[in-house]
Amino acid sequence: MLQKFPCPICGGEMHELKPPKKLQCYFCGEIGDANLTCEQNHFICETCRLATAQEIIERIGISAREADPIEIANKLMVHPAIPVYGIEHHSITAVALFRAVKNLKGEKVEKKDIKKLLALTQKIPYGSCGFLGVCGAAAGVGAALSALLKASYMSDRERTLAMNCASEANIEIAEEGGPRCCIESVYIALDVASRAVNQIFGLKMNPKLPIKSCKFPEKAPDCRRERCKFFPVK
């Protein structure tokens, strides 16, 4: 008998499929032979299942089709390789925003684009919010906007727009108080950045913020619970 264990995506009970069934991978979207699934038919292909944090962020950054950066971020944050707290969230905000904007604009994303964002955001140190006064999630949306605008330290308007977005995200994250919550920071940074890209590019990005419906409180030992606007109401 197959030992019972929860689905890593939704927490539902997994069951064996005999014979195997063709299902779409929750993360990358590729079709594969599923031996296990849950009531919601969640399936993770072998490549995504064994992926490291960096690998899954890159993989989803290349394959995601969603136009909502929150959806892309949530997909990444439920992956077993992504810790509740960590520098991975700096890359998640950058990749989620960059990919969502590209999808809304109908533009192609090159693998090198995602790799460059990962290389930049991985340089942001752990605990930068406390030690440097700059949240890595805020810096992440700044990196994404810089990439979208092709900004550099020599740019004029583009540099200003990227810095304004990162600064506003940092302010709104700071206003929520502490201790830090990387997941909350991702949501706030992407919400701020969505407003920025709508104004800059004339888009209609409408992120679905999980107000009072966060899925991660029980995994976060430092969760501020009722002090957080995303804490679920039962």
JSON list of C-alpha atoms in Angstrom, two decimals:
[
{"chain": "A", "resi": 1, "resn": "MET", "atom": "CA", "xyz": [0.00, 0.00, 0.00]},
{"chain": "A", "resi": 2, "resn": "LEU", "atom": "CA", "xyz": [1.24, 3.49, -0.89]},
{"chain": "A", "resi": 3, "resn": "GLN", "atom": "CA", "xyz": [2.12, 5.57, 2.16]},
{"chain": "A", "resi": 4, "resn": "LYS", "atom": "CA", "xyz": [-0.16, 8.59, 2.49]},
{"chain": "A", "resi": 5, "resn": "PHE", "atom": "CA", "xyz": [1.45, 12.00, 2.06]},
{"chain": "A", "resi": 6, "resn": "PRO", "atom": "CA", "xyz": [0.19, 15.48, 1.18]},
{"chain": "A", "resi": 7, "resn": "CYS", "atom": "CA", "xyz": [0.35, 17.18, -2.19]},
{"chain": "A", "resi": 8, "resn": "PRO", "atom": "CA", "xyz": [3.22, 19.71, -2.05]},
{"chain": "A", "resi": 9, "resn": "ILE", "atom": "CA", "xyz": [1.06, 22.21, -3.94]},
{"chain": "A", "resi": 10, "resn": "CYS", "atom": "CA", "xyz": [-2.32, 22.17, -2.19]},
{"chain": "A", "resi": 11, "resn": "GLY", "atom": "CA", "xyz": [-1.81, 19.89, 0.81]},
{"chain": "A", "resi": 12, "resn": "GLY", "atom": "CA", "xyz": [-4.47, 17.43, -0.34]},
{"chain": "A", "resi": 13, "resn": "GLU", "atom": "CA", "xyz": [-3.93, 13.71, -0.07]},
{"chain": "A", "resi": 14, "resn": "MET", "atom": "CA", "xyz": [-2.01, 12.11, -2.93]},
{"chain": "A", "resi": 15, "resn": "HIS", "atom": "CA", "xyz": [-3.18, 8.87, -4.53]},
{"chain": "A", "resi": 16, "resn": "GLU", "atom": "CA", "xyz": [-1.61, 6.47, -6.98]},
{"chain": "A", "resi": 17, "resn": "LEU", "atom": "CA", "xyz": [-2.67, 6.33, -10.62]},
{"chain": "A", "resi": 18, "resn": "LYS", "atom": "CA", "xyz": [-2.89, 2.90, -12.24]},
{"chain": "A", "resi": 19, "resn": "PRO", "atom": "CA", "xyz": [-2.20, 3.05, -15.10]},
{"chain": "A", "resi": 20, "resn": "PRO", "atom": "CA", "xyz": [-0.26, 6.35, -15.21]},
{"chain": "A", "resi": 21, "resn": "LYS", "atom": "CA", "xyz": [-2.13, 9.34, -16.63]},
{"chain": "A", "resi": 22, "resn": "LYS", "atom": "CA", "xyz": [-0.98, 12.20, -18.85]},
{"chain": "A", "resi": 23, "resn": "LEU", "atom": "CA", "xyz": [-1.10, 15.40, -16.80]},
{"chain": "A", "resi": 24, "resn": "GLN", "atom": "CA", "xyz": [0.31, 18.91, -17.12]},
{"chain": "A", "resi": 25, "resn": "CYS", "atom": "CA", "xyz": [3.11, 19.85, -14.74]},
{"chain": "A", "resi": 26, "resn": "TYR", "atom": "CA", "xyz": [1.91, 22.52, -12.31]},
{"chain": "A", "resi": 27, "resn": "PHE", "atom": "CA", "xyz": [5.19, 24.39, -12.56]},
{"chain": "A", "resi": 28, "resn": "CYS", "atom": "CA", "xyz": [6.51, 24.26, -16.12]},
{"chain": "A", "resi": 29, "resn": "GLY", "atom": "CA", "xyz": [3.33, 23.29, -17.99]},
{"chain": "A", "resi": 30, "resn": "GLU", "atom": "CA", "xyz": [4.87, 20.32, -19.79]},
{"chain": "A", "resi": 31, "resn": "ILE", "atom": "CA", "xyz": [2.82, 17.13, -20.21]},
{"chain": "A", "resi": 32, "resn": "GLY", "atom": "CA", "xyz": [4.15, 14.03, -18.50]},
{"chain": "A", "resi": 33, "resn": "ASP", "atom": "CA", "xyz": [3.22, 10.60, -17.19]},
{"chain": "A", "resi": 34, "resn": "ALA", "atom": "CA", "xyz": [1.80, 10.99, -13.69]},
{"chain": "A", "resi": 35, "resn": "ASN", "atom": "CA", "xyz": [1.94, 8.09, -11.26]},
{"chain": "A", "resi": 36, "resn": "LEU", "atom": "CA", "xyz": [0.62, 10.20, -8.40]},
{"chain": "A", "resi": 37, "resn": "THR", "atom": "CA", "xyz": [-1.83, 13.06, -8.10]},
{"chain": "A", "resi": 38, "resn": "CYS", "atom": "CA", "xyz": [-4.30, 14.67, -5.69]},
{"chain": "A", "resi": 39, "resn": "GLU", "atom": "CA", "xyz": [-8.01, 15.46, -5.97]},
{"chain": "A", "resi": 40, "resn": "GLN", "atom": "CA", "xyz": [-7.12, 18.63, -7.88]},
{"chain": "A", "resi": 41, "resn": "ASN", "atom": "CA", "xyz": [-5.01, 16.63, -10.35]},
{"chain": "A", "resi": 42, "resn": "HIS", "atom": "CA", "xyz": [-1.77, 18.35, -9.41]},
{"chain": "A", "resi": 43, "resn": "PHE", "atom": "CA", "xyz": [1.32, 16.86, -11.01]},
{"chain": "A", "resi": 44, "resn": "ILE", "atom": "CA", "xyz": [5.01, 17.78, -10.87]},
{"chain": "A", "resi": 45, "resn": "CYS", "atom": "CA", "xyz": [7.29, 16.53, -13.61]},
{"chain": "A", "resi": 46, "resn": "GLU", "atom": "CA", "xyz": [10.57, 14.92, -12.61]},
{"chain": "A", "resi": 47, "resn": "THR", "atom": "CA", "xyz": [12.66, 17.88, -13.76]},
{"chain": "A", "resi": 48, "resn": "CYS", "atom": "CA", "xyz": [10.67, 20.36, -11.67]},
{"chain": "A", "resi": 49, "resn": "ARG", "atom": "CA", "xyz": [10.43, 18.00, -8.71]},
{"chain": "A", "resi": 50, "resn": "LEU", "atom": "CA", "xyz": [14.21, 17.70, -8.47]},
{"chain": "A", "resi": 51, "resn": "ALA", "atom": "CA", "xyz": [14.96, 21.34, -9.31]},
{"chain": "A", "resi": 52, "resn": "THR", "atom": "CA", "xyz": [16.93, 23.56, -6.98]},
{"chain": "A", "resi": 53, "resn": "ALA", "atom": "CA", "xyz": [15.54, 26.96, -6.02]},
{"chain": "A", "resi": 54, "resn": "GLN", "atom": "CA", "xyz": [17.54, 28.71, -8.73]},
{"chain": "A", "resi": 55, "resn": "GLU", "atom": "CA", "xyz": [16.59, 26.10, -11.32]},
{"chain": "A", "resi": 56, "resn": "ILE", "atom": "CA", "xyz": [12.85, 26.31, -10.65]},
{"chain": "A", "resi": 57, "resn": "ILE", "atom": "CA", "xyz": [12.87, 30.13, -10.69]},
{"chain": "A", "resi": 58, "resn": "GLU", "atom": "CA", "xyz": [14.66, 30.07, -14.03]},
{"chain": "A", "resi": 59, "resn": "ARG", "atom": "CA", "xyz": [12.42, 27.32, -15.39]},
{"chain": "A", "resi": 60, "resn": "ILE", "atom": "CA", "xyz": [9.20, 29.12, -14.52]},
{"chain": "A", "resi": 61, "resn": "GLY", "atom": "CA", "xyz": [10.62, 32.44, -15.63]},
{"chain": "A", "resi": 62, "resn": "ILE", "atom": "CA", "xyz": [11.05, 30.94, -19.08]},
{"chain": "A", "resi": 63, "resn": "SER", "atom": "CA", "xyz": [7.76, 29.01, -19.25]},
{"chain": "A", "resi": 64, "resn": "ALA", "atom": "CA", "xyz": [5.16, 31.03, -17.27]},
{"chain": "A", "resi": 65, "resn": "ARG", "atom": "CA", "xyz": [2.17, 32.31, -19.24]},
{"chain": "A", "resi": 66, "resn": "GLU", "atom": "CA", "xyz": [0.36, 34.21, -16.49]},
{"chain": "A", "resi": 67, "resn": "ALA", "atom": "CA", "xyz": [-0.12, 37.97, -16.76]},
{"chain": "A", "resi": 68, "resn": "ASP", "atom": "CA", "xyz": [-0.44, 38.36, -12.98]},
{"chain": "A", "resi": 69, "resn": "PRO", "atom": "CA", "xyz": [2.95, 38.48, -11.20]},
{"chain": "A", "resi": 70, "resn": "ILE", "atom": "CA", "xyz": [1.32, 37.36, -7.94]},
{"chain": "A", "resi": 71, "resn": "GLU", "atom": "CA", "xyz": [0.20, 34.13, -9.62]},
{"chain": "A", "resi": 72, "resn": "ILE", "atom": "CA", "xyz": [3.73, 33.50, -10.87]},
{"chain": "A", "resi": 73, "resn": "ALA", "atom": "CA", "xyz": [5.20, 34.27, -7.45]},
{"chain": "A", "resi": 74, "resn": "ASN", "atom": "CA", "xyz": [2.72, 31.99, -5.67]},
{"chain": "A", "resi": 75, "resn": "LYS", "atom": "CA", "xyz": [3.55, 29.18, -8.07]},
{"chain": "A", "resi": 76, "resn": "LEU", "atom": "CA", "xyz": [7.21, 29.57, -7.19]},
{"chain": "A", "resi": 77, "resn": "MET", "atom": "CA", "xyz": [6.73, 29.94, -3.44]},
{"chain": "A", "resi": 78, "resn": "VAL", "atom": "CA", "xyz": [4.91, 26.62, -3.06]},
{"chain": "A", "resi": 79, "resn": "HIS", "atom": "CA", "xyz": [7.81, 24.71, -4.62]},
{"chain": "A", "resi": 80, "resn": "PRO", "atom": "CA", "xyz": [9.58, 22.53, -2.00]},
{"chain": "A", "resi": 81, "resn": "ALA", "atom": "CA", "xyz": [12.98, 24.04, -2.86]},
{"chain": "A", "resi": 82, "resn": "ILE", "atom": "CA", "xyz": [11.87, 27.58, -1.97]},
{"chain": "A", "resi": 83, "resn": "PRO", "atom": "CA", "xyz": [12.31, 28.35, 1.75]},
{"chain": "A", "resi": 84, "resn": "VAL", "atom": "CA", "xyz": [9.84, 30.53, 3.63]},
{"chain": "A", "resi": 85, "resn": "TYR", "atom": "CA", "xyz": [12.60, 33.05, 4.34]},
{"chain": "A", "resi": 86, "resn": "GLY", "atom": "CA", "xyz": [15.57, 33.64, 2.10]},
{"chain": "A", "resi": 87, "resn": "ILE", "atom": "CA", "xyz": [17.30, 35.43, -0.75]},
{"chain": "A", "resi": 88, "resn": "GLU", "atom": "CA", "xyz": [15.27, 33.40, -3.23]},
{"chain": "A", "resi": 89, "resn": "HIS", "atom": "CA", "xyz": [12.42, 35.89, -2.82]},
{"chain": "A", "resi": 90, "resn": "HIS", "atom": "CA", "xyz": [14.60, 38.67, -4.21]},
{"chain": "A", "resi": 91, "resn": "SER", "atom": "CA", "xyz": [14.78, 36.74, -7.48]},
{"chain": "A", "resi": 92, "resn": "ILE", "atom": "CA", "xyz": [11.13, 35.69, -7.35]},
{"chain": "A", "resi": 93, "resn": "THR", "atom": "CA", "xyz": [9.87, 39.29, -7.40]},
{"chain": "A", "resi": 94, "resn": "ALA", "atom": "CA", "xyz": [12.18, 40.21, -10.27]},
{"chain": "A", "resi": 95, "resn": "VAL", "atom": "CA", "xyz": [11.34, 37.20, -12.43]},
{"chain": "A", "resi": 96, "resn": "ALA", "atom": "CA", "xyz": [7.59, 37.27, -11.68]},
{"chain": "A", "resi": 97, "resn": "LEU", "atom": "CA", "xyz": [7.26, 40.94, -12.61]},
{"chain": "A", "resi": 98, "resn": "PHE", "atom": "CA", "xyz": [9.48, 40.72, -15.70]},
{"chain": "A", "resi": 99, "resn": "ARG", "atom": "CA", "xyz": [7.66, 37.66, -17.04]},
{"chain": "A", "resi": 100, "resn": "ALA", "atom": "CA", "xyz": [4.16, 39.03, -16.34]},
{"chain": "A", "resi": 101, "resn": "VAL", "atom": "CA", "xyz": [4.92, 42.31, -18.13]},
{"chain": "A", "resi": 102, "resn": "LYS", "atom": "CA", "xyz": [6.37, 40.47, -21.12]},
{"chain": "A", "resi": 103, "resn": "ASN", "atom": "CA", "xyz": [3.27, 38.25, -21.26]},
{"chain": "A", "resi": 104, "resn": "LEU", "atom": "CA", "xyz": [0.93, 41.25, -21.14]},
{"chain": "A", "resi": 105, "resn": "LYS", "atom": "CA", "xyz": [2.88, 42.95, -23.91]},
{"chain": "A", "resi": 106, "resn": "GLY", "atom": "CA", "xyz": [3.02, 39.77, -25.99]},
{"chain": "A", "resi": 107, "resn": "GLU", "atom": "CA", "xyz": [6.82, 39.86, -26.09]},
{"chain": "A", "resi": 108, "resn": "LYS", "atom": "CA", "xyz": [9.17, 36.91, -26.17]},
{"chain": "A", "resi": 109, "resn": "VAL", "atom": "CA", "xyz": [11.36, 36.12, -23.16]},
{"chain": "A", "resi": 110, "resn": "GLU", "atom": "CA", "xyz": [14.86, 34.85, -23.78]},
{"chain": "A", "resi": 111, "resn": "LYS", "atom": "CA", "xyz": [16.59, 32.47, -21.39]},
{"chain": "A", "resi": 112, "resn": "LYS", "atom": "CA", "xyz": [19.46, 34.96, -21.11]},
{"chain": "A", "resi": 113, "resn": "ASP", "atom": "CA", "xyz": [17.01, 37.60, -19.79]},
{"chain": "A", "resi": 114, "resn": "ILE", "atom": "CA", "xyz": [16.01, 35.40, -16.87]},
{"chain": "A", "resi": 115, "resn": "LYS", "atom": "CA", "xyz": [19.59, 34.33, -16.18]},
{"chain": "A", "resi": 116, "resn": "LYS", "atom": "CA", "xyz": [20.69, 37.96, -16.03]},
{"chain": "A", "resi": 117, "resn": "LEU", "atom": "CA", "xyz": [17.94, 38.83, -13.53]},
{"chain": "A", "resi": 118, "resn": "LEU", "atom": "CA", "xyz": [18.91, 35.85, -11.39]},
{"chain": "A", "resi": 119, "resn": "ALA", "atom": "CA", "xyz": [22.58, 36.84, -11.47]},
{"chain": "A", "resi": 120, "resn": "LEU", "atom": "CA", "xyz": [21.76, 40.39, -10.38]},
{"chain": "A", "resi": 121, "resn": "THR", "atom": "CA", "xyz": [19.27, 39.58, -7.63]},
{"chain": "A", "resi": 122, "resn": "GLN", "atom": "CA", "xyz": [21.36, 36.79, -6.12]},
{"chain": "A", "resi": 123, "resn": "LYS", "atom": "CA", "xyz": [23.90, 39.45, -5.18]},
{"chain": "A", "resi": 124, "resn": "ILE", "atom": "CA", "xyz": [21.41, 41.03, -2.75]},
{"chain": "A", "resi": 125, "resn": "PRO", "atom": "CA", "xyz": [22.45, 39.68, 0.68]},
{"chain": "A", "resi": 126, "resn": "TYR", "atom": "CA", "xyz": [20.28, 37.77, 3.10]},
{"chain": "A", "resi": 127, "resn": "GLY", "atom": "CA", "xyz": [18.72, 40.07, 5.67]},
{"chain": "A", "resi": 128, "resn": "SER", "atom": "CA", "xyz": [19.33, 43.17, 3.59]},
{"chain": "A", "resi": 129, "resn": "CYS", "atom": "CA", "xyz": [16.09, 44.67, 4.94]},
{"chain": "A", "resi": 130, "resn": "GLY", "atom": "CA", "xyz": [17.51, 44.73, 8.45]},
{"chain": "A", "resi": 131, "resn": "PHE", "atom": "CA", "xyz": [21.21, 45.19, 7.77]},
{"chain": "A", "resi": 132, "resn": "LEU", "atom": "CA", "xyz": [21.07, 47.60, 4.83]},
{"chain": "A", "resi": 133, "resn": "GLY", "atom": "CA", "xyz": [17.61, 49.15, 5.15]},
{"chain": "A", "resi": 134, "resn": "VAL", "atom": "CA", "xyz": [16.67, 47.87, 1.70]},
{"chain": "A", "resi": 135, "resn": "CYS", "atom": "CA", "xyz": [14.32, 44.91, 1.26]},
{"chain": "A", "resi": 136, "resn": "GLY", "atom": "CA", "xyz": [15.53, 42.48, -1.40]},
{"chain": "A", "resi": 137, "resn": "ALA", "atom": "CA", "xyz": [12.00, 42.15, -2.78]},
{"chain": "A", "resi": 138, "resn": "ALA", "atom": "CA", "xyz": [11.91, 45.90, -3.39]},
{"chain": "A", "resi": 139, "resn": "ALA", "atom": "CA", "xyz": [15.31, 45.74, -5.06]},
{"chain": "A", "resi": 140, "resn": "GLY", "atom": "CA", "xyz": [14.01, 42.81, -7.10]},
{"chain": "A", "resi": 141, "resn": "VAL", "atom": "CA", "xyz": [11.21, 44.81, -8.70]},
{"chain": "A", "resi": 142, "resn": "GLY", "atom": "CA", "xyz": [13.72, 47.57, -9.33]},
{"chain": "A", "resi": 143, "resn": "ALA", "atom": "CA", "xyz": [15.91, 45.07, -11.17]},
{"chain": "A", "resi": 144, "resn": "ALA", "atom": "CA", "xyz": [12.97, 43.86, -13.26]},
{"chain": "A", "resi": 145, "resn": "LEU", "atom": "CA", "xyz": [11.89, 47.37, -14.20]},
{"chain": "A", "resi": 146, "resn": "SER", "atom": "CA", "xyz": [15.47, 48.31, -15.08]},
{"chain": "A", "resi": 147, "resn": "ALA", "atom": "CA", "xyz": [15.63, 45.28, -17.37]},
{"chain": "A", "resi": 148, "resn": "LEU", "atom": "CA", "xyz": [12.29, 46.14, -18.97]},
{"chain": "A", "resi": 149, "resn": "LEU", "atom": "CA", "xyz": [13.37, 49.74, -19.53]},
{"chain": "A", "resi": 150, "resn": "LYS", "atom": "CA", "xyz": [16.94, 48.77, -20.49]},
{"chain": "A", "resi": 151, "resn": "ALA", "atom": "CA", "xyz": [18.19, 51.16, -17.83]},
{"chain": "A", "resi": 152, "resn": "SER", "atom": "CA", "xyz": [21.74, 51.58, -16.62]},
{"chain": "A", "resi": 153, "resn": "TYR", "atom": "CA", "xyz": [23.58, 53.92, -14.26]},
{"chain": "A", "resi": 154, "resn": "MET", "atom": "CA", "xyz": [23.98, 56.28, -17.22]},
{"chain": "A", "resi": 155, "resn": "SER", "atom": "CA", "xyz": [20.25, 56.40, -18.02]},
{"chain": "A", "resi": 156, "resn": "ASP", "atom": "CA", "xyz": [18.06, 59.39, -17.23]},
{"chain": "A", "resi": 157, "resn": "ARG", "atom": "CA", "xyz": [14.30, 58.75, -17.15]},
{"chain": "A", "resi": 158, "resn": "GLU", "atom": "CA", "xyz": [14.64, 54.95, -17.10]},
{"chain": "A", "resi": 159, "resn": "ARG", "atom": "CA", "xyz": [16.95, 54.99, -14.08]},
{"chain": "A", "resi": 160, "resn": "THR", "atom": "CA", "xyz": [14.61, 57.36, -12.26]},
{"chain": "A", "resi": 161, "resn": "LEU", "atom": "CA", "xyz": [11.55, 55.19, -12.91]},
{"chain": "A", "resi": 162, "resn": "ALA", "atom": "CA", "xyz": [13.28, 52.02, -11.71]},
{"chain": "A", "resi": 163, "resn": "MET", "atom": "CA", "xyz": [14.58, 53.73, -8.57]},
{"chain": "A", "resi": 164, "resn": "ASN", "atom": "CA", "xyz": [11.19, 55.29, -7.81]},
{"chain": "A", "resi": 165, "resn": "CYS", "atom": "CA", "xyz": [9.49, 51.89, -8.06]},
{"chain": "A", "resi": 166, "resn": "ALA", "atom": "CA", "xyz": [12.04, 50.18, -5.80]},
{"chain": "A", "resi": 167, "resn": "SER", "atom": "CA", "xyz": [11.88, 53.07, -3.31]},
{"chain": "A", "resi": 168, "resn": "GLU", "atom": "CA", "xyz": [8.07, 53.05, -3.13]},
{"chain": "A", "resi": 169, "resn": "ALA", "atom": "CA", "xyz": [8.06, 49.28, -2.64]},
{"chain": "A", "resi": 170, "resn": "ASN", "atom": "CA", "xyz": [10.64, 49.61, 0.13]},
{"chain": "A", "resi": 171, "resn": "ILE", "atom": "CA", "xyz": [8.55, 52.28, 1.88]},
{"chain": "A", "resi": 172, "resn": "GLU", "atom": "CA", "xyz": [5.32, 50.25, 1.75]},
{"chain": "A", "resi": 173, "resn": "ILE", "atom": "CA", "xyz": [7.11, 47.13, 3.02]},
{"chain": "A", "resi": 174, "resn": "ALA", "atom": "CA", "xyz": [8.68, 49.13, 5.87]},
{"chain": "A", "resi": 175, "resn": "GLU", "atom": "CA", "xyz": [5.28, 50.51, 6.89]},
{"chain": "A", "resi": 176, "resn": "GLU", "atom": "CA", "xyz": [4.04, 46.98, 7.64]},
{"chain": "A", "resi": 177, "resn": "GLY", "atom": "CA", "xyz": [6.54, 46.64, 10.49]},
{"chain": "A", "resi": 178, "resn": "GLY", "atom": "CA", "xyz": [8.52, 43.59, 11.55]},
{"chain": "A", "resi": 179, "resn": "PRO", "atom": "CA", "xyz": [9.79, 41.02, 11.96]},
{"chain": "A", "resi": 180, "resn": "ARG", "atom": "CA", "xyz": [10.31, 40.49, 8.27]},
{"chain": "A", "resi": 181, "resn": "CYS", "atom": "CA", "xyz": [8.14, 38.23, 6.16]},
{"chain": "A", "resi": 182, "resn": "CYS", "atom": "CA", "xyz": [9.62, 37.52, 2.74]},
{"chain": "A", "resi": 183, "resn": "ILE", "atom": "CA", "xyz": [6.25, 36.36, 1.41]},
{"chain": "A", "resi": 184, "resn": "GLU", "atom": "CA", "xyz": [4.50, 39.55, 2.51]},
{"chain": "A", "resi": 185, "resn": "SER", "atom": "CA", "xyz": [7.33, 41.58, 0.97]},
{"chain": "A", "resi": 186, "resn": "VAL", "atom": "CA", "xyz": [6.91, 39.79, -2.35]},
{"chain": "A", "resi": 187, "resn": "TYR", "atom": "CA", "xyz": [3.19, 40.60, -2.42]},
{"chain": "A", "resi": 188, "resn": "ILE", "atom": "CA", "xyz": [3.65, 44.27, -1.52]},
{"chain": "A", "resi": 189, "resn": "ALA", "atom": "CA", "xyz": [6.57, 44.80, -3.91]},
{"chain": "A", "resi": 190, "resn": "LEU", "atom": "CA", "xyz": [4.65, 43.26, -6.80]},
{"chain": "A", "resi": 191, "resn": "ASP", "atom": "CA", "xyz": [1.55, 45.31, -6.01]},
{"chain": "A", "resi": 192, "resn": "VAL", "atom": "CA", "xyz": [3.57, 48.54, -6.07]},
{"chain": "A", "resi": 193, "resn": "ALA", "atom": "CA", "xyz": [5.39, 47.47, -9.23]},
{"chain": "A", "resi": 194, "resn": "SER", "atom": "CA", "xyz": [2.12, 46.59, -10.96]},
{"chain": "A", "resi": 195, "resn": "ARG", "atom": "CA", "xyz": [0.89, 50.14, -10.49]},
{"chain": "A", "resi": 196, "resn": "ALA", "atom": "CA", "xyz": [4.20, 51.43, -11.83]},
{"chain": "A", "resi": 197, "resn": "VAL", "atom": "CA", "xyz": [4.24, 49.32, -14.99]},
{"chain": "A", "resi": 198, "resn": "ASN", "atom": "CA", "xyz": [0.61, 50.18, -15.71]},
{"chain": "A", "resi": 199, "resn": "GLN", "atom": "CA", "xyz": [1.52, 53.85, -15.71]},
{"chain": "A", "resi": 200, "resn": "ILE", "atom": "CA", "xyz": [4.82, 53.46, -17.56]},
{"chain": "A", "resi": 201, "resn": "PHE", "atom": "CA", "xyz": [3.72, 51.00, -20.25]},
{"chain": "A", "resi": 202, "resn": "GLY", "atom": "CA", "xyz": [-0.01, 51.70, -20.37]},
{"chain": "A", "resi": 203, "resn": "LEU", "atom": "CA", "xyz": [-0.84, 48.16, -19.26]},
{"chain": "A", "resi": 204, "resn": "LYS", "atom": "CA", "xyz": [-3.79, 46.81, -17.29]},
{"chain": "A", "resi": 205, "resn": "MET", "atom": "CA", "xyz": [-2.01, 44.54, -14.85]},
{"chain": "A", "resi": 206, "resn": "ASN", "atom": "CA", "xyz": [-4.39, 43.62, -12.05]},
{"chain": "A", "resi": 207, "resn": "PRO", "atom": "CA", "xyz": [-2.62, 41.46, -9.46]},
{"chain": "A", "resi": 208, "resn": "LYS", "atom": "CA", "xyz": [-4.82, 39.34, -7.21]},
{"chain": "A", "resi": 209, "resn": "LEU", "atom": "CA", "xyz": [-3.44, 40.13, -3.78]},
{"chain": "A", "resi": 210, "resn": "PRO", "atom": "CA", "xyz": [-4.27, 37.41, -1.21]},
{"chain": "A", "resi": 211, "resn": "ILE", "atom": "CA", "xyz": [-5.85, 39.80, 1.29]},
{"chain": "A", "resi": 212, "resn": "LYS", "atom": "CA", "xyz": [-6.75, 37.73, 4.36]},
{"chain": "A", "resi": 213, "resn": "SER", "atom": "CA", "xyz": [-6.07, 34.55, 2.39]},
{"chain": "A", "resi": 214, "resn": "CYS", "atom": "CA", "xyz": [-2.31, 33.85, 2.56]},
{"chain": "A", "resi": 215, "resn": "LYS", "atom": "CA", "xyz": [-1.50, 30.14, 2.26]},
{"chain": "A", "resi": 216, "resn": "PHE", "atom": "CA", "xyz": [1.79, 30.25, 4.16]},
{"chain": "A", "resi": 217, "resn": "PRO", "atom": "CA", "xyz": [1.18, 31.24, 7.83]},
{"chain": "A", "resi": 218, "resn": "GLU", "atom": "CA", "xyz": [1.70, 27.76, 9.25]},
{"chain": "A", "resi": 219, "resn": "LYS", "atom": "CA", "xyz": [5.02, 27.46, 7.44]},
{"chain": "A", "resi": 220, "resn": "ALA", "atom": "CA", "xyz": [6.30, 30.81, 8.71]},
{"chain": "A", "resi": 221, "resn": "PRO", "atom": "CA", "xyz": [7.50, 30.64, 12.34]},
{"chain": "A", "resi": 222, "resn": "ASP", "atom": "CA", "xyz": [7.76, 34.44, 12.60]},
{"chain": "A", "resi": 223, "resn": "CYS", "atom": "CA", "xyz": [4.34, 35.15, 11.06]},
{"chain": "A", "resi": 224, "resn": "ARG", "atom": "CA", "xyz": [2.80, 38.32, 12.52]},
{"chain": "A", "resi": 225, "resn": "ARG", "atom": "CA", "xyz": [-0.59, 36.71, 12.11]},
{"chain": "A", "resi": 226, "resn": "GLU", "atom": "CA", "xyz": [-3.44, 39.21, 12.73]},
{"chain": "A", "resi": 227, "resn": "ARG", "atom": "CA", "xyz": [-1.00, 42.11, 12.29]},
{"chain": "A", "resi": 228, "resn": "CYS", "atom": "CA", "xyz": [-0.60, 41.13, 8.64]},
{"chain": "A", "resi": 229, "resn": "LYS", "atom": "CA", "xyz": [-3.28, 42.05, 6.10]},
{"chain": "A", "resi": 230, "resn": "PHE", "atom": "CA", "xyz": [-2.69, 38.78, 4.27]},
{"chain": "A", "resi": 231, "resn": "PHE", "atom": "CA", "xyz": [-3.28, 36.56, 7.32]},
{"chain": "A", "resi": 232, "resn": "PRO", "atom": "CA", "xyz": [-6.30, 34.33, 6.59]},
{"chain": "A", "resi": 233, "resn": "VAL", "atom": "CA", "xyz": [-9.58, 34.88, 8.39]},
{"chain": "A", "resi": 234, "resn": "LYS", "atom": "CA", "xyz": [-11.21, 31.60, 9.39]}
]
